[in-house]
Short mmCIF file of C-alpha atoms and ligand atoms in Angstrom, two decimals:
data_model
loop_
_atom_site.label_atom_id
_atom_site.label_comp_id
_atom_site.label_asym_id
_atom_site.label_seq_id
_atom_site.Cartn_x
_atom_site.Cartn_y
_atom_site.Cartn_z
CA UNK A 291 0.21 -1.56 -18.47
CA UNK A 292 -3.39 -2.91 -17.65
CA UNK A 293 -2.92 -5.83 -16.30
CA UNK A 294 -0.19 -4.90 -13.95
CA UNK A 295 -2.29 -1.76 -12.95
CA UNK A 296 -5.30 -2.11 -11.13
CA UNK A 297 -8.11 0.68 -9.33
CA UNK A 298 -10.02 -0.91 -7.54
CA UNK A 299 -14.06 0.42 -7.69
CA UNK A 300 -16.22 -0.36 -5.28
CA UNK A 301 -19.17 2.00 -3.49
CA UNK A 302 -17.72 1.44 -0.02
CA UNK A 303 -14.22 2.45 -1.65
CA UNK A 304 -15.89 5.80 -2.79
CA UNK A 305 -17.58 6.35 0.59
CA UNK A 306 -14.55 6.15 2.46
CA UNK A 307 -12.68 7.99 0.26
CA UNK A 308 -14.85 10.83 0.56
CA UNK A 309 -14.21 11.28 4.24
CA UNK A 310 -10.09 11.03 3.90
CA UNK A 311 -10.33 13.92 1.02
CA UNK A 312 -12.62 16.02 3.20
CA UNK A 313 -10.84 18.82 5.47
CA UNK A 314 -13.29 19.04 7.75
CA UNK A 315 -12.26 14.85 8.96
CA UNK A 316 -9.87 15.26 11.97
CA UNK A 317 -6.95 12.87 13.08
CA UNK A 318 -9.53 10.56 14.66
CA UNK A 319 -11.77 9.83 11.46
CA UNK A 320 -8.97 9.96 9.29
CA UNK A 321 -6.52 7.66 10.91
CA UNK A 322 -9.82 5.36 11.10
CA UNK A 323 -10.74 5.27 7.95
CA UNK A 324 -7.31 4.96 5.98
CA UNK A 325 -7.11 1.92 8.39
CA UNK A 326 -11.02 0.54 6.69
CA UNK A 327 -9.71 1.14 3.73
CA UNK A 328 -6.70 -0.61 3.59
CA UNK A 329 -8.54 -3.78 5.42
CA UNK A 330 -11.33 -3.43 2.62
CA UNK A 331 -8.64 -3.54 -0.08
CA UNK A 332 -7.05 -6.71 1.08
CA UNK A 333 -9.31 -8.77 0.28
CA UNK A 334 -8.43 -7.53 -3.93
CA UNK A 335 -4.66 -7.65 -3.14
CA UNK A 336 -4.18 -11.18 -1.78
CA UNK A 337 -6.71 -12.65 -4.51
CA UNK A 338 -4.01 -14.91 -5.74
CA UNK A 339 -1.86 -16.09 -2.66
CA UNK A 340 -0.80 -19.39 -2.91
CA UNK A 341 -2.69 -22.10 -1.41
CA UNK A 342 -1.87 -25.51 0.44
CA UNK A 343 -3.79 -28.75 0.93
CA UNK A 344 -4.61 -29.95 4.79
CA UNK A 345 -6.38 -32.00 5.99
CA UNK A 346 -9.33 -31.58 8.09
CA UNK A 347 -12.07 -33.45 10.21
CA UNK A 348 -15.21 -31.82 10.07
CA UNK A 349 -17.68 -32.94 12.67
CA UNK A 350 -19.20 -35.51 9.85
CA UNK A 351 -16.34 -36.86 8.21
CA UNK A 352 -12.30 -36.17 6.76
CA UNK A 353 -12.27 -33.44 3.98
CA UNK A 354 -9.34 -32.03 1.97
CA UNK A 355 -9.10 -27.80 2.73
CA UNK A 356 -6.78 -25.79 1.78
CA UNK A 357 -4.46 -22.77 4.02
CA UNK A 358 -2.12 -20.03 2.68
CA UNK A 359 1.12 -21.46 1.85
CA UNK A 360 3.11 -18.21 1.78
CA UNK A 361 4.69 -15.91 4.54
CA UNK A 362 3.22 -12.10 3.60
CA UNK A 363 5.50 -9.45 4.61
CA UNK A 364 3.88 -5.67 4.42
CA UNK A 365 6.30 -2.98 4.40
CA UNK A 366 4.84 0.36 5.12
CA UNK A 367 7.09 3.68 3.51
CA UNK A 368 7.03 6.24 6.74
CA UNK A 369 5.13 7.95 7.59
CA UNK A 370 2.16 7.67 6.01
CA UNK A 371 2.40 4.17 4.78
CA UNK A 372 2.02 3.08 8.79
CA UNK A 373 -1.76 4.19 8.56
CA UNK A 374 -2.18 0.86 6.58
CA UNK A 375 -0.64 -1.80 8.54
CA UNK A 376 -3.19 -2.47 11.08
CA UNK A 377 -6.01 -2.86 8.64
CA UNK A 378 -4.04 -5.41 6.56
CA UNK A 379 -2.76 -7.20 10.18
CA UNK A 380 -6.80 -7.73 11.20
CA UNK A 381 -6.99 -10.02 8.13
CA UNK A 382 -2.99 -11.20 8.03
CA UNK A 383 -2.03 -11.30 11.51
CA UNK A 384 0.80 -13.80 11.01
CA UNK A 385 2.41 -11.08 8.13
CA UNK A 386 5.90 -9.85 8.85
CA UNK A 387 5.95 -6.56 8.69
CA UNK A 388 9.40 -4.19 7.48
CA UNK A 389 9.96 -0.48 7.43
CA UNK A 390 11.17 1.99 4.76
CA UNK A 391 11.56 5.33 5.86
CA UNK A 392 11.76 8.10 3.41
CA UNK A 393 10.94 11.33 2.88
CA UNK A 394 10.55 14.08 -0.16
CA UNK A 395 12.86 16.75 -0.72
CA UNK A 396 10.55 19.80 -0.93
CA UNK A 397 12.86 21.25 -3.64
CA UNK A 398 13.34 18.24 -5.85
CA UNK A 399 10.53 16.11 -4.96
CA UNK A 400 13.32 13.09 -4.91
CA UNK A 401 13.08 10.67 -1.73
CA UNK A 402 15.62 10.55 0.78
CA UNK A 403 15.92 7.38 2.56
CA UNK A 404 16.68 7.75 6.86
CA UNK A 405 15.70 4.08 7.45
CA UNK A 406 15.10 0.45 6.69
CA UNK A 407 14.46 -2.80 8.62
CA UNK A 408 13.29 -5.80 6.50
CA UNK A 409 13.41 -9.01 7.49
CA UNK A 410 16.68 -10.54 6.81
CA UNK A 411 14.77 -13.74 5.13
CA UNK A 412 12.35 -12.00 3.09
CA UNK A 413 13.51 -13.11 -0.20
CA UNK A 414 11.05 -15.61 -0.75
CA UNK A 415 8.14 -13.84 1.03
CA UNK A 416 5.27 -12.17 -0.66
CA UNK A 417 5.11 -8.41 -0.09
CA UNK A 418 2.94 -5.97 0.06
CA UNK A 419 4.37 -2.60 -0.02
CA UNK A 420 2.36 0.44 1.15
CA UNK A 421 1.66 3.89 0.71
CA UNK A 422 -1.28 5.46 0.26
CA UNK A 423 0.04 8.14 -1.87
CA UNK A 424 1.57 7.67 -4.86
CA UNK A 425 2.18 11.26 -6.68
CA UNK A 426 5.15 11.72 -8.59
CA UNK A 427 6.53 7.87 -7.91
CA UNK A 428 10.27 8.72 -7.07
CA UNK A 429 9.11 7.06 -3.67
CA UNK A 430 7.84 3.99 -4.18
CA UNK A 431 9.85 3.38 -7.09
CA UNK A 432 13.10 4.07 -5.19
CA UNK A 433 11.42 1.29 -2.51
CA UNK A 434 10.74 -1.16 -4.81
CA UNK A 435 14.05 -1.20 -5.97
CA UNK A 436 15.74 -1.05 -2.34
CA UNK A 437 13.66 -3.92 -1.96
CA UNK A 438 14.74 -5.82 -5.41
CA UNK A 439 18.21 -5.34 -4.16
CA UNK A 440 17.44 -7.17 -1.35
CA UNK A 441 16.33 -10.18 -3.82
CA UNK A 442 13.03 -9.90 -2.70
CA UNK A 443 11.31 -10.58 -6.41
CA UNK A 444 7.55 -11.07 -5.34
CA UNK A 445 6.09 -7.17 -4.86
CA UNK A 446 2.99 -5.72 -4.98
CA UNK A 447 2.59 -1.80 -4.31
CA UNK A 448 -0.45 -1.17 -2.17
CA UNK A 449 -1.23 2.67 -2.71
CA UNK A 450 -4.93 4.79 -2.00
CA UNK A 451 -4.96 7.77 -4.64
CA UNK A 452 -2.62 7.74 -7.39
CA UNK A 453 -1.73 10.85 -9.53
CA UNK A 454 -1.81 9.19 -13.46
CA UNK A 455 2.15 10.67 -13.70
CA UNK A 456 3.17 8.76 -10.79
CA UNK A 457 1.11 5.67 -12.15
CA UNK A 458 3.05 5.97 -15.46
CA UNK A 459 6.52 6.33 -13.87
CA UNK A 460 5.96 3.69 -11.31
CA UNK A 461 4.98 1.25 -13.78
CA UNK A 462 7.92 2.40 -16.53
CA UNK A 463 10.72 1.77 -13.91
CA UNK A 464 8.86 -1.45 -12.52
CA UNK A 465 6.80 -2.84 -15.28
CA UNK A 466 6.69 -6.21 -13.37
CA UNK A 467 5.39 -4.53 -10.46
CA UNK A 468 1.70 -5.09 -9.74
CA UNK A 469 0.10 -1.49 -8.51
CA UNK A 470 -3.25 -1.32 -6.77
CA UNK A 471 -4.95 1.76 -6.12
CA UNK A 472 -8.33 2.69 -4.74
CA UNK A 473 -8.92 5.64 -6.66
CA UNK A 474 -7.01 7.52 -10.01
CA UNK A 475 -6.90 11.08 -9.28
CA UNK A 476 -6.41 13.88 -11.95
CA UNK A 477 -3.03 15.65 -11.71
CA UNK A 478 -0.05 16.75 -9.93
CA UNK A 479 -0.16 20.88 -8.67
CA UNK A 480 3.38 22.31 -9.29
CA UNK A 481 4.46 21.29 -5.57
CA UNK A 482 3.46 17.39 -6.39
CA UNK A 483 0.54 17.10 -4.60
CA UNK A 484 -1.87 14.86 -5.73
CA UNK A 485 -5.32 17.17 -7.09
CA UNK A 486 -7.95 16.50 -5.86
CA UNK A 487 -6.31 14.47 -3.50
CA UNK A 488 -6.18 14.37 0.34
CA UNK A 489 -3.33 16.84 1.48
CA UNK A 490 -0.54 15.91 3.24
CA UNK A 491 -1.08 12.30 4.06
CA UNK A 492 1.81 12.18 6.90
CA UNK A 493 0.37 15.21 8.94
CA UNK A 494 -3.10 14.01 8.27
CA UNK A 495 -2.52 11.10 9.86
CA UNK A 496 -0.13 12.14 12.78
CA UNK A 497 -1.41 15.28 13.33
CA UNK A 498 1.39 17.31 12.16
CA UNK A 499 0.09 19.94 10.17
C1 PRP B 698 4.54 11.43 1.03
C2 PRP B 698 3.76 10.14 0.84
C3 PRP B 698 4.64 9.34 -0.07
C4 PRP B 698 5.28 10.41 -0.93
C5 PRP B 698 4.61 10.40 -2.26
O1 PRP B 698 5.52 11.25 1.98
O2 PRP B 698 3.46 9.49 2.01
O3 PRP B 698 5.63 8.59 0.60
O4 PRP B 698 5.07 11.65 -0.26
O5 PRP B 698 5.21 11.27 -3.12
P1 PRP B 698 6.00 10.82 -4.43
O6 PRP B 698 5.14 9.81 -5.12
O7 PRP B 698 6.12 12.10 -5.19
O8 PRP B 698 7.33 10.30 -4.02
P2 PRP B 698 6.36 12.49 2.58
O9 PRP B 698 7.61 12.70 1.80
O10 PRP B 698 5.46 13.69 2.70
O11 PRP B 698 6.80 11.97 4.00
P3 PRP B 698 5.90 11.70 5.30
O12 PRP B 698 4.96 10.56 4.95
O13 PRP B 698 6.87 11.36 6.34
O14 PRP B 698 5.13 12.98 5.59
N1 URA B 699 2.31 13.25 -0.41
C1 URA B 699 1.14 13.51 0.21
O1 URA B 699 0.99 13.23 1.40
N2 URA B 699 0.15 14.05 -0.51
C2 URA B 699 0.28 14.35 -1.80
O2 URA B 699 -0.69 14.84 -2.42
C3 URA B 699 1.51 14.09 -2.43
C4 URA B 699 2.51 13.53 -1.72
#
């Protein structure tokens, strides 16, 4: 599981984090700093894009450099998944970007799916999908494998606090997924929320609550 599995550590992580878990942070602040978060995190996720030779004239003389090779695609899971994009976009701004939209059953806790636009080309692209919650799994395991059926083979789950029973499941059903977190949180409650945690992501974000 280790190698596929990876929290990411890092003092600015922590600080952040501390404002998203606190109630007191309104819309404003939170919205903001889900967004810092996810733009301090890409800098882990994309550690081993591909790369291409060019080459370039510096003002002395002809070097070799080297540019991305690959197309990224991010594919937020609605709602709260959107509250990652645009701090991934300031550092990828030529990423595609597709939507899953999905909700939990309250009951069951299963996901129920109401929409999903991907690019129809996306096999071959590398993509990053996001949510920043990732409690009991059934969500982003039932998007990675809406996005397997589309053939798309290269997938990396982007997520912010992870419960460890989601982690498990997540990485059972897709053990050839690679999962980034920024933090491992201690438990589920009976209503799978993630404990600590941050609350309900979603209305956090939008204001819904
Ligand atoms: C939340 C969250 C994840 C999911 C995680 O979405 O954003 O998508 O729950 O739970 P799981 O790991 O147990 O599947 P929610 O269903 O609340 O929808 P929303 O983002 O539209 O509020
Ligand atoms: N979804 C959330 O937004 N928060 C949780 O703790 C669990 C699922």
């Amino acid at each position: 599981m280790e190698n596929n599995v990876i929290i990411l550590k890092h003092p600015l992580i922590e600080h952040k984090l501390a404002h998203l878990r606190n109630r007191e942070s309104d819309n404003k602040l939170f919205r903001e700093t889900l967004s810092e978060l996810s733009y301090l995190m890409v800098y882990e996720i994309t550690r081993d894009l591909k790369l291409k030779e060019v080459p370039i004239e510096t003002p002395l003389q002809p070097c070799i450099c080297r540019h991305i090779s690959e197309q990224v695609l991010v594919v937020p899971i609605l709602r709260a998944g959107l509250g990652m994009v645009d701090g991934i976009l300031n550092l990828i701004p030529t990423a595609k970007v597709g939507h899953i939209g999905l909700y939990r059953n309250e009951e069951t806790l299963q996901p129920q799916e109401y929409y999903v636009k991907i690019p129809p080309d996306a096999q071959d692209m590398r993509t990053f999908l996001l949510d920043p919650m990732l409690a009991t799994g059934g969500s982003l395991s039932y998007a990675v494998s809406l996005l397997k059926k589309r053939s798309i083979r290269n997938i990396t789950v982007v997520s912010i606090i992870a419960a460890p029973e989601g982690l498990d499941a997540l990485h059972k059903d897709h053990p050839d997924v690679k999962i980034y977190t920024a933090m491992l949180d201690e438990k589920l409650n009976d209503r799978g929320y993630i404990l600590p945690g941050l609350g309900d992501c979603g209305d956090r974000i939008f204001g819904t609550v």
